[in-house]
Coordinates of C-alpha atoms and ligand atoms in Angstrom, one line a residue:
X175 CA -152.5 75.7 -161.1
X176 CA -153.0 72.7 -158.6
X177 CA -150.9 72.4 -155.5
X178 CA -149.3 69.1 -155.3
X179 CA -149.9 66.7 -152.3
X180 CA -148.2 63.8 -150.9
X181 CA -150.4 61.9 -148.3
X182 CA -149.0 59.0 -146.2
X183 CA -151.5 56.3 -145.2
X184 CA -150.0 54.5 -142.2
X185 CA -152.9 51.9 -142.2
X186 CA -152.7 49.8 -139.0
X187 CA -149.3 50.7 -138.1
X188 CA -147.5 52.5 -135.3
X189 CA -148.2 53.2 -131.6
X190 CA -148.7 56.7 -130.4
X191 CA -145.0 57.0 -129.5
X192 CA -144.0 55.8 -132.8
X193 CA -146.5 57.9 -134.7
X194 CA -145.4 61.1 -133.0
X195 CA -141.7 60.3 -133.5
X196 CA -142.2 59.5 -137.4
X197 CA -144.3 62.7 -137.8
X198 CA -141.8 64.9 -136.0
X199 CA -139.1 63.7 -138.3
X200 CA -141.4 64.2 -141.5
X201 CA -142.1 67.7 -140.2
X202 CA -138.6 68.5 -139.6
X203 CA -137.6 67.4 -143.3
X204 CA -140.4 69.1 -145.0
X205 CA -140.6 72.4 -143.3
X206 CA -140.1 74.3 -146.6
X207 CA -141.6 71.6 -149.1
X208 CA -143.5 73.3 -152.2
X209 CA -146.2 70.8 -151.8
X210 CA -148.8 69.8 -149.3
X211 CA -148.0 67.0 -147.0
X212 CA -150.6 65.0 -145.2
X213 CA -150.2 62.2 -142.5
X214 CA -152.9 59.6 -141.9
X215 CA -152.0 57.8 -138.7
X216 CA -154.4 55.3 -137.1
X217 CA -157.3 56.8 -135.0
X218 CA -155.4 56.2 -131.6
X219 CA -152.6 58.5 -132.7
X220 CA -154.4 61.2 -134.4
X221 CA -154.7 63.6 -131.5
X222 CA -150.9 63.3 -130.5
X223 CA -149.8 63.5 -134.2
X224 CA -151.9 66.6 -134.7
X225 CA -150.2 68.1 -131.6
X226 CA -146.8 67.3 -133.0
X227 CA -147.4 68.7 -136.4
X228 CA -149.3 72.0 -135.1
X229 CA -148.1 75.2 -136.9
X230 CA -146.3 73.3 -139.6
X231 CA -147.1 72.7 -143.3
X232 CA -148.2 69.1 -142.6
X233 CA -151.9 68.4 -142.3
X234 CA -153.6 65.6 -140.4
X235 CA -156.0 63.0 -142.0
X236 CA -158.0 60.0 -140.6
X237 CA -158.1 56.9 -142.7
X238 CA -162.0 56.4 -142.3
X239 CA -165.1 57.8 -140.9
X240 CA -168.8 57.1 -140.1
X241 CA -171.5 59.0 -141.8
X242 CA -173.8 59.7 -138.6
X243 CA -173.1 62.6 -136.2
X244 CA -173.3 60.5 -132.9
X245 CA -175.4 57.7 -131.6
X246 CA -175.3 53.9 -130.9
X247 CA -172.8 52.8 -133.5
X248 CA -170.2 50.8 -131.3
X249 CA -166.7 51.0 -132.7
X250 CA -167.4 54.0 -135.3
X251 CA -165.9 57.5 -135.1
X252 CA -168.0 60.6 -136.2
X253 CA -166.7 63.4 -138.5
X254 CA -167.0 66.0 -135.7
X255 CA -164.8 63.8 -133.5
X256 CA -162.0 63.8 -136.2
X257 CA -162.4 67.6 -136.6
X258 CA -161.8 67.9 -132.8
X259 CA -158.7 65.8 -133.0
X260 CA -157.4 68.1 -135.4
X261 CA -158.0 66.4 -138.7
X262 CA -158.3 68.3 -142.2
X263 CA -158.6 65.4 -144.5
X264 CA -160.2 61.9 -144.3
X265 CA -159.4 59.2 -146.7
X266 CA -162.6 57.5 -147.8
X267 CA -163.3 54.2 -149.8
X268 CA -159.9 52.7 -149.7
X269 CA -159.7 49.5 -151.5
X270 CA -158.9 47.7 -148.2
X271 CA -162.2 49.1 -146.8
X272 CA -164.0 48.2 -149.8
X273 CA -162.4 44.6 -149.7
X274 CA -162.3 43.8 -146.0
X275 CA -165.2 45.9 -144.7
X276 CA -167.5 45.6 -147.7
X277 CA -167.8 49.3 -148.2
X278 CA -170.0 50.1 -151.2
X279 CA -170.0 53.2 -153.5
X280 CA -173.2 54.2 -151.6
X281 CA -171.5 54.1 -148.3
X282 CA -168.5 56.2 -149.8
X283 CA -171.0 58.8 -151.0
X284 CA -172.5 59.2 -147.6
X285 CA -169.2 59.5 -146.2
X286 CA -167.9 62.2 -148.5
X287 CA -171.3 64.1 -148.1
X288 CA -170.9 64.0 -144.3
X289 CA -167.0 65.0 -144.4
X290 CA -167.8 68.0 -146.6
X291 CA -170.8 69.0 -144.4
X292 CA -168.5 68.8 -141.4
X293 CA -165.8 71.1 -143.1
X294 CA -163.4 68.2 -143.7
X295 CA -162.0 67.3 -147.0
X296 CA -162.3 63.9 -148.4
X297 CA -159.4 62.0 -150.3
X298 CA -161.8 59.6 -152.3
X299 CA -160.1 56.4 -153.4
X300 CA -161.0 54.8 -156.6
X301 CA -159.4 52.0 -158.6
X302 CA -159.9 48.6 -160.5
X303 CA -158.7 45.1 -159.5
X304 CA -156.2 43.3 -161.7
X305 CA -158.9 41.1 -163.1
X306 CA -161.1 44.2 -164.2
X307 CA -157.9 45.8 -165.8
X308 CA -157.5 42.2 -167.6
X309 CA -161.1 42.4 -168.8
X310 CA -160.4 46.0 -170.2
X311 CA -163.2 47.4 -167.9
X312 CA -161.0 49.7 -166.0
X313 CA -162.6 53.0 -167.2
X314 CA -166.1 51.5 -166.8
X315 CA -165.4 50.6 -163.1
X316 CA -163.5 53.8 -162.1
X317 CA -166.1 55.9 -163.9
X318 CA -168.9 54.5 -161.7
X319 CA -167.0 54.6 -158.6
X320 CA -166.1 58.5 -159.1
X321 CA -169.7 59.4 -160.3
X322 CA -171.3 57.3 -157.3
X323 CA -168.9 58.8 -154.8
X324 CA -169.7 62.3 -155.9
X325 CA -173.4 61.7 -156.6
X326 CA -175.4 64.8 -155.4
X327 CA -172.2 66.8 -154.4
X328 CA -172.5 70.3 -156.0
X329 CA -169.0 71.6 -155.6
X330 CA -165.7 69.8 -156.4
X331 CA -163.9 72.5 -154.0
X332 CA -162.2 70.5 -151.2
X333 CA -162.3 67.2 -153.0
X334 CA -159.1 65.1 -153.7
X335 CA -159.3 62.0 -155.5
X336 CA -156.8 59.1 -155.2
X337 CA -156.6 56.7 -158.1
X338 CA -155.2 53.5 -156.7
X339 CA -155.2 50.5 -158.9
X340 CA -156.0 47.8 -156.5
X341 CA -153.2 45.4 -158.1
X342 CA -150.7 48.0 -157.4
X343 CA -151.4 48.5 -153.7
X344 CA -148.6 46.8 -151.4
X345 CA -147.6 44.6 -154.2
X346 CA -144.6 46.4 -155.6
X347 CA -146.3 46.6 -159.1
X348 CA -146.5 50.2 -160.0
X349 CA -148.6 51.4 -162.8
X350 CA -146.5 52.7 -165.5
X351 CA -146.7 56.5 -165.9
X352 CA -148.8 56.1 -169.1
X353 CA -151.1 53.6 -167.6
X354 CA -151.8 55.9 -164.6
X355 CA -152.0 59.2 -166.8
X356 CA -154.7 57.5 -168.9
X357 CA -156.7 56.8 -165.9
X358 CA -156.1 60.3 -164.3
X359 CA -157.1 62.0 -167.6
X360 CA -160.2 59.7 -167.8
X361 CA -161.2 60.7 -164.2
X362 CA -160.7 64.4 -165.0
X363 CA -162.9 63.9 -168.0
X364 CA -165.6 62.3 -165.9
X365 CA -165.4 65.2 -163.4
X366 CA -165.7 67.5 -166.3
X367 CA -168.9 65.9 -167.4
X368 CA -170.6 65.9 -164.0
X369 CA -169.3 69.3 -162.8
X370 CA -167.9 71.3 -165.7
X371 CA -164.7 73.3 -165.7
X372 CA -164.0 73.1 -162.0
X373 CA -162.7 69.8 -162.8
X374 CA -159.4 71.3 -163.8
X375 CA -158.8 72.3 -160.1
X376 CA -159.3 68.8 -158.5
X377 CA -156.2 67.2 -157.3
X378 CA -156.0 63.6 -158.3
X379 CA -153.3 61.6 -156.7
X380 CA -151.8 58.3 -157.7
X381 CA -151.4 55.5 -155.2
X382 CA -150.1 52.0 -155.5
X383 CA -146.3 51.1 -154.6
X384 CA -145.0 54.5 -155.0
X385 CA -141.4 54.9 -154.0
X386 CA -138.7 57.6 -154.1
X387 CA -137.5 55.6 -157.3
X388 CA -140.6 55.6 -159.4
X389 CA -142.4 58.9 -158.3
X390 CA -140.3 61.1 -160.7
X391 CA -141.7 59.6 -163.7
X392 CA -145.2 59.5 -162.4
X393 CA -145.4 63.2 -161.2
X394 CA -144.0 64.4 -164.7
X395 CA -147.5 63.3 -165.9
X396 CA -149.8 66.2 -166.5
X397 CA -152.9 65.0 -164.6
X398 CA -150.9 63.3 -161.7
X399 CA -151.0 65.8 -159.0
X400 CA -149.2 64.0 -156.1
X401 CA -149.3 60.6 -154.4
X402 CA -151.1 58.6 -151.6
X403 CA -148.4 56.4 -150.2
X404 CA -148.7 53.5 -148.0
X405 CA -145.5 51.3 -147.3
X406 CA -143.1 54.0 -148.1
X407 CA -144.7 56.4 -145.8
X408 CA -143.7 54.4 -142.8
X409 CA -140.1 55.6 -142.8
X410 CA -139.2 59.2 -142.8
X411 CA -136.4 58.9 -145.3
X412 CA -138.7 57.2 -148.1
X413 CA -141.6 59.4 -147.5
X414 CA -139.5 62.6 -147.6
X415 CA -137.8 61.2 -150.5
X416 CA -141.0 61.1 -152.4
X417 CA -142.1 64.6 -151.2
X418 CA -138.8 66.1 -152.3
X419 CA -139.5 64.8 -155.9
X420 CA -143.2 65.8 -156.1
X421 CA -142.3 69.3 -154.7
X422 CA -140.1 69.7 -157.9
X423 CA -143.1 69.5 -160.3
X424 CA -143.3 72.3 -162.8
Ligands
PEP292 C1 -152.2 52.6 -150.1 O1 -152.6 51.9 -149.1 O2 -153.0 53.6 -150.3 C2 -151.1 52.5 -150.9 C3 -151.0 53.1 -151.9 O3 -150.2 51.5 -150.4 P1 -148.7 51.2 -150.9 O4 -148.0 52.5 -151.4 O5 -148.1 50.4 -149.9 O6 -149.0 50.4 -152.3

């Protein structure tokens, strides 16, 4: 049985003070939620949000990482620094990182390896563009992203995958439950091919314009184990509305 998860990706939003206020409100509302709740504030607010959620059932995530331990890499953050700040999870390979910062599958793989070696847990993002879906190459694209991200990784323990169709991120265009489930089932199949039956334990989150109004149908799907939420995670009311519905699963 997979524990469901709802992760909020705050992207480049919120000062430290705003982040702590939002995290505190979410913590209060989700104290007894029967699903894992994860918050990914910007780097500057990690430590303060970590302190605000300490001792609760809410975990802390970073939105990115660099794959070296230390050194002359101006502007980058090492895994040990994220651990030090209180992180449990790291979002890796988000489509915005791939698009604006030219992250390749090879970079994603290096980051996943380093995150695991540091004792952190990666939330690995994959997903096709609108053009790729229209061309009918969604499975081809997502299959390559998953295989390359996890290349050389022995165990799927501690890995979370987020299927985020690029055309659905921040657009209000959510994948239908059937469209999403098809890709989630496909990803679980790929994990089965590469790693055997441990694929059944991997949580696969859906991301892309999730709201309290559309999550219910998505979470009913067998292979959808939760959500990675952008816009709707910036308000306690909408984020906790999503959490409440995910927590009801099965
Ligand atoms: C995201 O950025 O991971 C995301 C899913 O954003 P949104 O929910 O705003 O589409």
